[in-house]
XYZ file of C-alpha atoms in Angstrom:
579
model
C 83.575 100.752 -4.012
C 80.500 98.626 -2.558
C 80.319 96.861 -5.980
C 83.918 95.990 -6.511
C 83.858 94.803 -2.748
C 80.691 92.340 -3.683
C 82.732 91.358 -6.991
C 86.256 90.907 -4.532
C 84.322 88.601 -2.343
C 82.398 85.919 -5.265
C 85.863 85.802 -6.760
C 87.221 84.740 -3.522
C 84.371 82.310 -2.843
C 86.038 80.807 -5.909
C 89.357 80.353 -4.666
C 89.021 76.799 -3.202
C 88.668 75.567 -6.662
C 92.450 76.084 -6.989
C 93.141 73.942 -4.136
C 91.915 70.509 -6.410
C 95.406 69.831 -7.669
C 97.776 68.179 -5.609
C 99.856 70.159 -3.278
C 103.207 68.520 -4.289
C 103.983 67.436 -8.389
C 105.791 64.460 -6.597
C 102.640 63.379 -5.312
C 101.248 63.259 -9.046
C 103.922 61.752 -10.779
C 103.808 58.540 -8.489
C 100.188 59.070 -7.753
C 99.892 58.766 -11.718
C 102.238 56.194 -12.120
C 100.666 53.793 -9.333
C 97.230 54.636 -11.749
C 98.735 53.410 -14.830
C 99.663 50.323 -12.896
C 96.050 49.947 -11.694
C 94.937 50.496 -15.097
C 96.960 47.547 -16.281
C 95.675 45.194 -13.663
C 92.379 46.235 -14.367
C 92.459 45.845 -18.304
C 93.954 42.395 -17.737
C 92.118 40.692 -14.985
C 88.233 42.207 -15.801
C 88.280 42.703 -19.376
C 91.042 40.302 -20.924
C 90.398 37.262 -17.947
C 94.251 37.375 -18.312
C 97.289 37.142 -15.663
C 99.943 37.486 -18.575
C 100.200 41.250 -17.693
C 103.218 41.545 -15.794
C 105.666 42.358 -18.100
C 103.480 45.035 -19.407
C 103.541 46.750 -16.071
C 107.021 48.478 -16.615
C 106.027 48.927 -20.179
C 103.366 51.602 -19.318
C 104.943 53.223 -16.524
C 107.871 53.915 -18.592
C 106.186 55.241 -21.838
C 103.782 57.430 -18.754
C 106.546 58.768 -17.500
C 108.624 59.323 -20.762
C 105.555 61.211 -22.351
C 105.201 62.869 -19.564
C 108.340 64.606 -20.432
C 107.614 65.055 -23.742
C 103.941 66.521 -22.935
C 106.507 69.997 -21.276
C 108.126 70.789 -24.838
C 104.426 71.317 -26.123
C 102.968 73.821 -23.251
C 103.513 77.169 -22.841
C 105.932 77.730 -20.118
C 106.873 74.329 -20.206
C 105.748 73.408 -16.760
C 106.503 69.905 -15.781
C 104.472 69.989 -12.231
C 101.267 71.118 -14.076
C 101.440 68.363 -16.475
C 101.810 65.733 -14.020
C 98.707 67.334 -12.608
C 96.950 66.732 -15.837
C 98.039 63.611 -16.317
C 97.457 61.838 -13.037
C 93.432 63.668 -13.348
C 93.513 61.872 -17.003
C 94.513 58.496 -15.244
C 92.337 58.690 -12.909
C 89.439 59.156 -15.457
C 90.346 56.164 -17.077
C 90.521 53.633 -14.817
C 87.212 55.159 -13.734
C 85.877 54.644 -16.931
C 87.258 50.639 -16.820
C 85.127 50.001 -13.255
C 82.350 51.593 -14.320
C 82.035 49.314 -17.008
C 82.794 46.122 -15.258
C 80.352 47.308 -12.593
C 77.718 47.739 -15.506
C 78.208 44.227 -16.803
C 77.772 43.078 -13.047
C 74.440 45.445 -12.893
C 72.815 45.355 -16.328
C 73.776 41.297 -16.117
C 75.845 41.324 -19.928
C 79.163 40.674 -21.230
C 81.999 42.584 -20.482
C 82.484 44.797 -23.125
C 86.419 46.425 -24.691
C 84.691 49.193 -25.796
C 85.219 50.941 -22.171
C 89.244 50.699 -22.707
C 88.701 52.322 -26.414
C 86.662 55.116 -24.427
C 88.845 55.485 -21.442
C 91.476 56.444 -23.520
C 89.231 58.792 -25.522
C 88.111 60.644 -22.420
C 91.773 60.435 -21.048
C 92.698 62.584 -24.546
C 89.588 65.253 -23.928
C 90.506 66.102 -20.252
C 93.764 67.213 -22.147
C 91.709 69.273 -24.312
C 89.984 71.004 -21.442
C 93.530 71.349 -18.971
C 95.791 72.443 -21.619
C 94.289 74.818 -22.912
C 92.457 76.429 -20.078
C 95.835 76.639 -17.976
C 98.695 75.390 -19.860
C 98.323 77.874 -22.861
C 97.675 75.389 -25.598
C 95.412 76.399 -28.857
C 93.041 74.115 -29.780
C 94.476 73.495 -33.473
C 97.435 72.371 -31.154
C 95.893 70.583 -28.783
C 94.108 68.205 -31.236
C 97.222 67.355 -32.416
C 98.837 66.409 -29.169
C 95.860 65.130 -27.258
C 95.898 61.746 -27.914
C 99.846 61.336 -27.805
C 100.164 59.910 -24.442
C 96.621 57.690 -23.574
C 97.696 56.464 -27.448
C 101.172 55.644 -26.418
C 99.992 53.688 -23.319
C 97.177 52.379 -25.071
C 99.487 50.284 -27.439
C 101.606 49.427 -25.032
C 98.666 48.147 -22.843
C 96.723 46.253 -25.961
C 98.266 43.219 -27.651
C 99.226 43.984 -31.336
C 96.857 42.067 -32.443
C 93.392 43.552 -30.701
C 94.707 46.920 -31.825
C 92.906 47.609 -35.113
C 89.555 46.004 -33.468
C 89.458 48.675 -30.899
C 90.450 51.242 -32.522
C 88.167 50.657 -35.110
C 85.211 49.569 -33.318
C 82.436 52.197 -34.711
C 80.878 52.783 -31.129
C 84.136 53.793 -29.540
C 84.988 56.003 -32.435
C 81.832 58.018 -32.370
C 81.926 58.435 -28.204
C 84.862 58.630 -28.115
C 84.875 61.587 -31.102
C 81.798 63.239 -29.653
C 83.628 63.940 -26.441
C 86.769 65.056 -28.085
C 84.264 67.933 -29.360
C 82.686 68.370 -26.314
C 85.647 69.267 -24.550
C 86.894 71.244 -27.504
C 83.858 73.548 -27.736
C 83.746 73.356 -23.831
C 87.428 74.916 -24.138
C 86.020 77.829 -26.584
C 82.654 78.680 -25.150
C 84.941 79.005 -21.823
C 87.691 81.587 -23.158
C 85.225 83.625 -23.795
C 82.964 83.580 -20.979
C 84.035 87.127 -19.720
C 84.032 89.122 -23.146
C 83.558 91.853 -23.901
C 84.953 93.120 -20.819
C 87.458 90.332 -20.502
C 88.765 89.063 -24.084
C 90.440 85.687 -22.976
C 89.343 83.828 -19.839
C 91.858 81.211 -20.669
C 94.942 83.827 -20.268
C 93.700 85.338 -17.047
C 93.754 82.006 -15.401
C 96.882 81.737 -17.106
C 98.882 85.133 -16.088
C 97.424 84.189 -12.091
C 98.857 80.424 -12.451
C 102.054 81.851 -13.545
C 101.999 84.677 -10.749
C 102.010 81.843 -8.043
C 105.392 80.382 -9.138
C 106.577 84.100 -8.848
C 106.520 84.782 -12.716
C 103.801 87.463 -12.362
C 104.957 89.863 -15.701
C 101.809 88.753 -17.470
C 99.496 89.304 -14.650
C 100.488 92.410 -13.924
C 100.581 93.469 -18.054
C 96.846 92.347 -18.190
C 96.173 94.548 -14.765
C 97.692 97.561 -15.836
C 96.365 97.784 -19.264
C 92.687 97.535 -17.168
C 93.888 100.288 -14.982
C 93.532 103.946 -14.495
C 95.456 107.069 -13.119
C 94.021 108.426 -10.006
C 94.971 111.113 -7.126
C 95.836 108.761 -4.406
C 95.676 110.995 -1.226
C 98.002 109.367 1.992
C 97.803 111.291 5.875
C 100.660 110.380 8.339
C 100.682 111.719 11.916
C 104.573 112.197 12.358
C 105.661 112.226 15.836
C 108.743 113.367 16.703
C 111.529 113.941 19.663
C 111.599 117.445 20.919
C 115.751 116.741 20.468
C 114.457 115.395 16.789
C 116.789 112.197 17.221
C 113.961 110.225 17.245
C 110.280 109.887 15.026
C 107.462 107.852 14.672
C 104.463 107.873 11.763
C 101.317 106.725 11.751
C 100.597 106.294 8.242
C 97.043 105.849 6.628
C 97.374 104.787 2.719
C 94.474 105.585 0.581
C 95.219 102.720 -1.743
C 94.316 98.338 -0.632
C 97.339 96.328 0.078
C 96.956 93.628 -2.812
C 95.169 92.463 -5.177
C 97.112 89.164 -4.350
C 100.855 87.742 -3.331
C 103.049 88.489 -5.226
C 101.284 90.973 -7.847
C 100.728 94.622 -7.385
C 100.984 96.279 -4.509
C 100.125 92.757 -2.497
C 103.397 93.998 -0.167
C 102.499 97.310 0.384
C 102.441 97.986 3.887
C 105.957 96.540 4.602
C 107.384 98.656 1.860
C 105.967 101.772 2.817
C 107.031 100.604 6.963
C 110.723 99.998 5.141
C 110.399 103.477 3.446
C 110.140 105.099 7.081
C 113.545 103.223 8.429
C 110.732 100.841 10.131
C 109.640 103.081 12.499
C 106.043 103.301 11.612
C 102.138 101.583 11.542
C 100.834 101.633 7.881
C 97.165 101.770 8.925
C 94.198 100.080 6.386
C 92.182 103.022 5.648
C 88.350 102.381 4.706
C 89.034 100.856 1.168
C 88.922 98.317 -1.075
C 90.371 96.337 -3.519
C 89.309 98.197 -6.491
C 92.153 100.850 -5.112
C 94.784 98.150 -5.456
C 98.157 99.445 -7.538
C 98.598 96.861 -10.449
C 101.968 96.465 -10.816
C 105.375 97.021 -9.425
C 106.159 99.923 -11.313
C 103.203 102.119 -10.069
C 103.998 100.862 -6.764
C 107.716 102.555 -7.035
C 106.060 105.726 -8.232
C 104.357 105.720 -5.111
C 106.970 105.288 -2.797
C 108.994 107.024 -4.988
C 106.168 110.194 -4.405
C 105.465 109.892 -0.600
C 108.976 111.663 0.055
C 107.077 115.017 -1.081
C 104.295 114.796 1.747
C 103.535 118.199 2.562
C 103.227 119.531 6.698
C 99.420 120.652 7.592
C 99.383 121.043 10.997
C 101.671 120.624 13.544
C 101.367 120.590 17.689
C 102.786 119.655 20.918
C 99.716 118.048 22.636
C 96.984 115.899 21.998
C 93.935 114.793 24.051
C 93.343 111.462 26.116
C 91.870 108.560 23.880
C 87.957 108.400 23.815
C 86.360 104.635 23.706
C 82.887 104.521 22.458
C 80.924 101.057 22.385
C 77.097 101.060 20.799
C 76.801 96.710 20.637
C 79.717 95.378 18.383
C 80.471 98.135 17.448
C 83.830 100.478 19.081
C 85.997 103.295 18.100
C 88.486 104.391 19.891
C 89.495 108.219 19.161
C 92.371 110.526 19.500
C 92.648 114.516 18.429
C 95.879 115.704 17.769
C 94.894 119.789 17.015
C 91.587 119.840 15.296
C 92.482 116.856 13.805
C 91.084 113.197 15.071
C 92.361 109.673 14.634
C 89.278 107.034 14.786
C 90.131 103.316 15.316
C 87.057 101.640 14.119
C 86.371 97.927 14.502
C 83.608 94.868 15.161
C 86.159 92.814 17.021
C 85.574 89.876 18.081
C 82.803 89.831 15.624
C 84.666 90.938 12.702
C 83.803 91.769 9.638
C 85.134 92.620 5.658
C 86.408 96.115 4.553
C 84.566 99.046 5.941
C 82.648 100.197 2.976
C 83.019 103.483 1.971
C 79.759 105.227 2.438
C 80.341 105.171 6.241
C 83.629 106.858 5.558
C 81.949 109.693 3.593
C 79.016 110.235 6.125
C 82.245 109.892 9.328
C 84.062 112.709 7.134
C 80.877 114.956 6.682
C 79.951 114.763 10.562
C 83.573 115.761 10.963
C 83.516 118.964 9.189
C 80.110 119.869 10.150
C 82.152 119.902 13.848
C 84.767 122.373 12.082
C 87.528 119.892 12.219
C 90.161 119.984 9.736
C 90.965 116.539 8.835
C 90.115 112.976 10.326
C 92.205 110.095 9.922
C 89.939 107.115 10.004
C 91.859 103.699 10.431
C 89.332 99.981 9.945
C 91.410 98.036 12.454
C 90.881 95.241 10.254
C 91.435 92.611 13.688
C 88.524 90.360 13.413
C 87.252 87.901 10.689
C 83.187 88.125 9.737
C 80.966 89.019 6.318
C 79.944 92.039 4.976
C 79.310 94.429 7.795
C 75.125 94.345 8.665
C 73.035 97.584 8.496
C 72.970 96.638 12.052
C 76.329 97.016 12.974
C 76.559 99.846 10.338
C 74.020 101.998 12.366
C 75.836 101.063 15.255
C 79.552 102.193 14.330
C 78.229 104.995 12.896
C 76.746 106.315 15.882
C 79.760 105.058 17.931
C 81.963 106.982 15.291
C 80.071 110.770 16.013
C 79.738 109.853 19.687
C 83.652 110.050 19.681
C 84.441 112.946 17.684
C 81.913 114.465 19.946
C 82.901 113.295 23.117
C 86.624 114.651 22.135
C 85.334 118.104 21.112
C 84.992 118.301 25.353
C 88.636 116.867 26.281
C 91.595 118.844 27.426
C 94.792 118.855 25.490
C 98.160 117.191 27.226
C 101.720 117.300 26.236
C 102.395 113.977 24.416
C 105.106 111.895 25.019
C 106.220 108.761 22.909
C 108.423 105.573 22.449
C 108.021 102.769 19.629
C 109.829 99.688 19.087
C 108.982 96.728 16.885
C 109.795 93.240 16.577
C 112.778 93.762 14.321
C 115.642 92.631 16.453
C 113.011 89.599 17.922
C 112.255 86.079 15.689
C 109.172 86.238 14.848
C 108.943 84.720 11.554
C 105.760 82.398 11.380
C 103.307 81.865 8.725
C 100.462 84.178 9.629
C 102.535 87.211 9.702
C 104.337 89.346 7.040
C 107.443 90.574 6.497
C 107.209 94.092 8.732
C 106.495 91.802 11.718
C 104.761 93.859 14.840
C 104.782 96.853 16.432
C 104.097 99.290 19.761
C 103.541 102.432 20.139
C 103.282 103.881 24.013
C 101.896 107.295 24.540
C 102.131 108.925 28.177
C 99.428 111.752 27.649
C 98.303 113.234 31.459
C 100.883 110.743 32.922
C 99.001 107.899 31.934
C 100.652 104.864 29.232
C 98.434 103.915 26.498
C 99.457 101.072 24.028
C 98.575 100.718 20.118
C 99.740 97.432 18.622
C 100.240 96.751 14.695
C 100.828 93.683 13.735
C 101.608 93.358 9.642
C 99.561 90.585 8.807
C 96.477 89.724 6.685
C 92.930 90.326 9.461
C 93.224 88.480 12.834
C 91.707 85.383 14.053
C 88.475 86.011 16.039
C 88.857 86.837 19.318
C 92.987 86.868 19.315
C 92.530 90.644 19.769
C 90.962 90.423 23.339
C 93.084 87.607 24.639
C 95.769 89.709 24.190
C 94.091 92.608 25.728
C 93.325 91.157 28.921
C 96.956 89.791 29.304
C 98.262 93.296 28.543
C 95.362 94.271 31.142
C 97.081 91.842 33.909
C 100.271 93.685 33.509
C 98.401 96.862 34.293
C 98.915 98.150 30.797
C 96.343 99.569 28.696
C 96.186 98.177 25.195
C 93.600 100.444 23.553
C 93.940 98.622 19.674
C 95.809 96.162 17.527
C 95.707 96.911 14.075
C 96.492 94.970 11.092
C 98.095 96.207 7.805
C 95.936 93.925 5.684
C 99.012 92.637 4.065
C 98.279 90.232 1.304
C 102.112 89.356 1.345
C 102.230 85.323 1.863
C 104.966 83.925 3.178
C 103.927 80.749 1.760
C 101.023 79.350 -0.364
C 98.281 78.276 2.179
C 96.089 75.636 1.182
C 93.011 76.553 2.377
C 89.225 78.710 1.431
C 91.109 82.058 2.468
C 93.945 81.913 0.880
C 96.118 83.190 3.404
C 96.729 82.670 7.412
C 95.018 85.975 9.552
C 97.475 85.948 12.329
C 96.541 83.998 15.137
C 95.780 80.825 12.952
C 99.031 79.820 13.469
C 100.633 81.511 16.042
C 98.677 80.659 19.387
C 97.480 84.105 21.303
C 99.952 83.619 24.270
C 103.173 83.647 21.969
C 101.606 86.580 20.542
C 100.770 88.114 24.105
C 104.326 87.732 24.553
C 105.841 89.232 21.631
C 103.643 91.945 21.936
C 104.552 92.406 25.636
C 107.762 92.783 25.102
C 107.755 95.235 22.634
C 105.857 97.179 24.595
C 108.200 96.790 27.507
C 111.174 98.361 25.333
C 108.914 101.123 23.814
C 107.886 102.358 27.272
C 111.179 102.682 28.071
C 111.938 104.843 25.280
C 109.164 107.231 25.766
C 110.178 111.072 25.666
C 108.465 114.565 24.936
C 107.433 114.994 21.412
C 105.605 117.359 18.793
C 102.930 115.821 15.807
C 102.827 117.192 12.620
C 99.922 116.185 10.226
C 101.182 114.989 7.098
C 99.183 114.656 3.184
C 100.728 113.851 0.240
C 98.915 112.916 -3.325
C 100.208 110.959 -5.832
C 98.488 110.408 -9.891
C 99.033 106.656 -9.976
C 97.254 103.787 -11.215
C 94.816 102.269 -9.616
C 93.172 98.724 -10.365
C 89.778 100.397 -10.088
C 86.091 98.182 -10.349
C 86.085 96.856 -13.855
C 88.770 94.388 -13.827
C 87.396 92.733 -10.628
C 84.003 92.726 -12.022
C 84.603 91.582 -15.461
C 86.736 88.431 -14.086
C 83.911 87.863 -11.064
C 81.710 87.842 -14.756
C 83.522 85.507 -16.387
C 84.159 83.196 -13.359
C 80.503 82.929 -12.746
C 79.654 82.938 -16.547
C 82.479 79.352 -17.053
C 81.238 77.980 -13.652
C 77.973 77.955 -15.223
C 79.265 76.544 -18.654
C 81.305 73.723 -16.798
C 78.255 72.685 -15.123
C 75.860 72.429 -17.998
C 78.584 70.524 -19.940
C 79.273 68.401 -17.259
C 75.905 67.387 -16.143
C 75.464 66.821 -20.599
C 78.828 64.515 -20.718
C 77.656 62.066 -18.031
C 73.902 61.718 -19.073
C 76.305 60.976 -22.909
C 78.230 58.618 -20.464
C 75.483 56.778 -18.794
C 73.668 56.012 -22.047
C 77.629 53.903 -23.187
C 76.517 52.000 -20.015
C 73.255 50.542 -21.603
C 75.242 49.721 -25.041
């Protein structure tokens, strides 16, 4: 699990480099235009010495914008946004390419030379190469045929008729311009398969995740599934309900990772599980990771589909008063229902990734050693931070046995309950997912304790405490918020993370409040109650380690590629400069 976390985590260190295209296709397709324009002005004033240019303004927007069209009917999905994308990166190349050789003739002190337009357009052509069919799902037999359709189309319209066959011609141009037409074609190929033999085709990965985020995620989820493996997926609920049985409450502890991203999989999870219950229930992140993800939306309806058979362990009418332990950064906060204990583990406001799973084995082994029957062990996932430290490992591990030992010693009490939840509230914001928040209040030896759930995607550092102490000046006592992990998005955030942890957005007093209130309306609803101690296990797919680690493979093994290419292709550049 370690090893698929590590892979989880380069991948996401990669996901800024989907952020480079512009947010909007609007912005490209006048971006792009306004290029061509600049283009034009530059072609006429620095290389022709000419002002008679105006008419061919509208010219070269118009064929732009017309083969922009056309460019759709030759792409996979025909997707006009992404080929504005292209086009305005193409563009932008070019005119590059014109100032870099006026600035050369300025520098090297020689005559301004055509051959720069002749090249522009070449390069314009191979960053089609490259973009088409790395993301648009062009072959290269295709592509070669297409590539040099729309710089070609402006280029004649740019050129008078007469210079045409000159720079076309011109035996410099041909062979640059050729050479990187190659380049990016063998770029394109060494690319696709950068991941094999694990991963056959880069290219169609990138592909099935690009479609995915305009909610077309078939393909992803094919390539998932066919990577993926049945597995006995064990889930424990704590069930609380009303001693007149009109009214219950779960606690539910998944062993399977909400994701492996929005809207693939079982990204949603937790809120269809919470809808499952009637929404009266926490679904808790157990200490896992992503290689547990379910790949598709089939295996995640065989799950829910499965949890209605959950079998009744143990059952009880009291519990014990919580236990807080804190060794450093490190706290867990414990509960025994029976012989069988509820740890809340977390760094907070430290933070930290997934709990990795070795700490859950040697937590589950101390456990039994003490002759309990089963522990529910919840990662509170409500603080942001790295890979945990063997540091704060030591530490939560000792915090961990300190609890279950320090509740070994504490006297049972009839429990009493009320939840409510922010259903019936508006609290739709970005950093939060669709199941919203919830309280629990449990009066155990006539004392109130409070455990908030919020379903959202980690918490912003620190949020956690705020919210603490303002529960704290109401005299209430707030032991934990947890967070569902979620990695449902309610939009597409544009930023390293690739999602909002709740308290990004929403400020920590609006969340105070929410929270505050639901408390208010859960304490009011608090009556006796028994637990019962629910398993179920389901044979479902899982994602497992391979996928992640053969994509993390191929990411690293094309990032590498790109940047030998690219550091080649300029060094072939800069030498055009000295021509």
């Amino acid at each position: 699990m370690q090893k698929a976390s590590d892979d989880v985590s380069n991948i996401h260190s990669k996901f800024s480099l989907t952020l480079i295209n512009p947010s909007s296709h609007y912005f490209s397709l006048i971006a792009s235009l306004i290029v061509a324009v600049a283009i034009t002005v530059t072609t006429y004033l620095g290389y022709f010495g000419s002002e008679d240019f105006w008419f061919r303004i509208p010219l070269v927007v118009m064929v732009l914008a017309i083969t922009q069209l056309l460019d759709t009917r030759f792409t996979k999905k025909k997707e006009y946004s992404k080929v504005l994308h292209v086009s305005l990166f193409a563009n932008l190349l070019w005119v590059a390419i014109l100032l870099m050789g006026l600035l050369a003739s300025v520098v090297l002190s020689k005559e301004i030379s055509l051959f720069f337009i002749t090249l522009g357009m070449f390069l314009f052509a191979s960053i089609r190469i490259g973009v088409f069919t790395t993301t648009l799902g062009v072959i290269i037999k295709k592509i070669w045929a297409i590539c040099l359709i729309q710089p070609l189309a402006m280029f004649l319209i740019l050129i008078p008729q007469d210079m045409w066959i000159p720079m076309l011609t011109n035996p410099m141009a041909l062979g640059y311009g050729i050479a990187f037409l190659i380049i990016a074609s063998v770029w394109s190929l060494l690319t696709d398969k950068a991941g094999r033999p694990g991963m056959q085709s880069t290219h169609k990965t990138i592909q099935a995740y690009l479609a995915s985020q305009k909610n077309d995620f078939t393909e992803a989820e094919e390539l998932m599934e066919q990577r993926s493996n049945k597995t006995k997926i064990s889930t424990s609920q704590i069930r609380l309900l009303s001693s007149n049985g009109n009214t219950e409450f779960r606690m539910i502890l998944p062993e399977i990772h909400p994701g492996p991203y929005h809207p693939v999989g079982g990204s949603n999870i937790p809120y269809l599980i919470y809808k499952n219950f009637n929404s009266s229930a926490m679904v808790l992140h157990s200490i896992s990771d992503h290689s547990l993800n379910l790949p598709s939306k089939n295996e995640v309806e065989i799950y829910l589909e499965n949890l209605k058979n959950s079998k009744v362990k143990d059952e009880g009418l009291v519990c014990t008063e919580p236990v807080t332990v804190q060794i450093n950064k490190a706290r867990v906060i414990g509960l025994l229902f029976g012989k069988n204990p509820v740890l809340f583990l977390s760094l907070s406001p430290h933070g930290m990734e997934d709990i990795p799973s070795y700490m859950k084995t040697e937590i589950e082994q101390y456990a039994k050693n003490r002759d309990y029957t089963r522990i529910m062990i919840v990662d509170s996932h409500n603080a942001m931070g790295s890979k945990i430290s063997k540091e704060d490992g030591e530490d939560m591990l000792k915090a961990a046995k300190s609890c279950l030992d320090s509740l070994m010693t504490k006297e049972n009490y009839p429990i009493e309950f009320g939840y409510s939840n922010s259903n019936d509230m508006d609290v739709r914001t970005e950093d939060l997912g669709m199941g919203g928040l919830g309280i629990i209040c449990l009066k155990i030896n006539n004392k109130k304790y409070f455990i908030g759930w919020a379903d959202a995607n980690n918490m912003e550092n620190g949020v956690r405490e705020k919210i603490v102490e303002n529960f704290a000046k109401r005299d209430c006592n707030l032991l934990e918020i947890c967070t569902s992990d979620t990695h449902y998005a309610p939009v597409k955030p544009r930023n390293r993370n690739g999602y909002y942890q709740l308290g990004l957005i929403t400020d920590s007093e609006k969340l105070s409040k929410w929270f505050l209130d639901i408390a208010e309306i859960a304490e009011t609803k608090t009556t006796t109650a028994k637990y019962e101690i629910l398993e179920n296990q389901t044979d479902v797919k899982i994602m497992g380690q391979g996928i992640f680690e053969d994509f993390s493979k191929a990411l690293d093994n094309s990032l590498k590629i790109s940047k030998i290419f690219m550091i080649g292709a300029v060094c072939f550049f800069i030498t055009s400069l000295f021509l």
